[in-house]
Coordinates of C-alpha atoms in Angstrom, one line a residue:
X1 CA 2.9 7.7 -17.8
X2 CA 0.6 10.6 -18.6
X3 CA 1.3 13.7 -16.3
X4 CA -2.4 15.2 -16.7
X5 CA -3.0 18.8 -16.1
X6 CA -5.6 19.3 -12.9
X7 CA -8.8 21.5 -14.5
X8 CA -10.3 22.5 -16.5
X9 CA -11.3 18.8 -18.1
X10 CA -13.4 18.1 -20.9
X11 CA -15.3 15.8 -21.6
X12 CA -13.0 14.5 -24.7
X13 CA -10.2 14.7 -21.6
X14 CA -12.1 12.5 -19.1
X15 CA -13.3 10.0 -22.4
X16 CA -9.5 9.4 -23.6
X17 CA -8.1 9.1 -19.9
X18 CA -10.7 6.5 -18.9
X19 CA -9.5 4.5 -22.2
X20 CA -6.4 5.1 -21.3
X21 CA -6.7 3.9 -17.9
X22 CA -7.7 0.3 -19.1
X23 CA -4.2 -0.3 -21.0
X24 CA -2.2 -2.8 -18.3
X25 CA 0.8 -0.2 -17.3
X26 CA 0.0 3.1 -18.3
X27 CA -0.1 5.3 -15.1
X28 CA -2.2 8.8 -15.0
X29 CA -0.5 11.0 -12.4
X30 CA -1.1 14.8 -12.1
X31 CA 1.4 16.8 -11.5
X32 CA 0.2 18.8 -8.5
X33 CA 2.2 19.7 -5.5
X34 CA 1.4 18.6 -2.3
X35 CA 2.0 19.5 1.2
X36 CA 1.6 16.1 3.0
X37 CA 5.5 15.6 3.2
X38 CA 5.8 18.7 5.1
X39 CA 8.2 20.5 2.4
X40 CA 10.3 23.5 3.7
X41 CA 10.2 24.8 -0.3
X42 CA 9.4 24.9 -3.7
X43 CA 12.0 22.8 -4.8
X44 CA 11.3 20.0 -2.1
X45 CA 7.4 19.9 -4.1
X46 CA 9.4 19.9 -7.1
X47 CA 11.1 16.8 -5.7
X48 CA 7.7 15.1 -4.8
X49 CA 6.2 15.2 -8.1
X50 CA 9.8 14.0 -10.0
X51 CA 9.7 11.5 -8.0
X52 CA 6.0 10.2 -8.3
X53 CA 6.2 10.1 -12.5
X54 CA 9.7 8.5 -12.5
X55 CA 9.6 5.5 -9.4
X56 CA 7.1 3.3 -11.9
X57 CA 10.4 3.5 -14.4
X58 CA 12.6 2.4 -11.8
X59 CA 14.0 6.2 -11.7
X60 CA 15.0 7.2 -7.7
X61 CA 15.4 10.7 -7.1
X62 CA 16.9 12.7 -4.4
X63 CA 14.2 14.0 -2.0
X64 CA 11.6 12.0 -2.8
X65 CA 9.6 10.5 0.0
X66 CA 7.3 7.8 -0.6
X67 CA 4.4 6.8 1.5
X68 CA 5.1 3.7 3.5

């Protein structure tokens, strides 16, 4: 799991995540919060992105609402 910062990418960033993104299993995720689950704070966007790097480990976390 690789929780990549949003911007600014170079291109050494974009180079080493494409490579990366051919391994079997490894998972690039960044860490941005969303507003699609209609969170009431800060915490519950906390939540969302907890949740999306740990479920691929088999981690469940309070809060966390998955798309179905």
């Amino acid at each position: 799991m690789l929780a990549v910062r949003e911007t600014p990418l170079s291109p050494i960033h974009l180079e080493n995540m494409l490579k990366l993104s051919r391994i079997p299993g490894v998972f690039l995720t960044p860490p941005v919060l969303t507003y699609y689950h209609s969170p009431k704070s800060i915490e519950d966007m906390e939540r969302q992105i907890a949740g999306r790097l740990l479920q691929p480990f088999g981690i469940n976390t309070e809060g966390f609402k998955r798309w179905k």
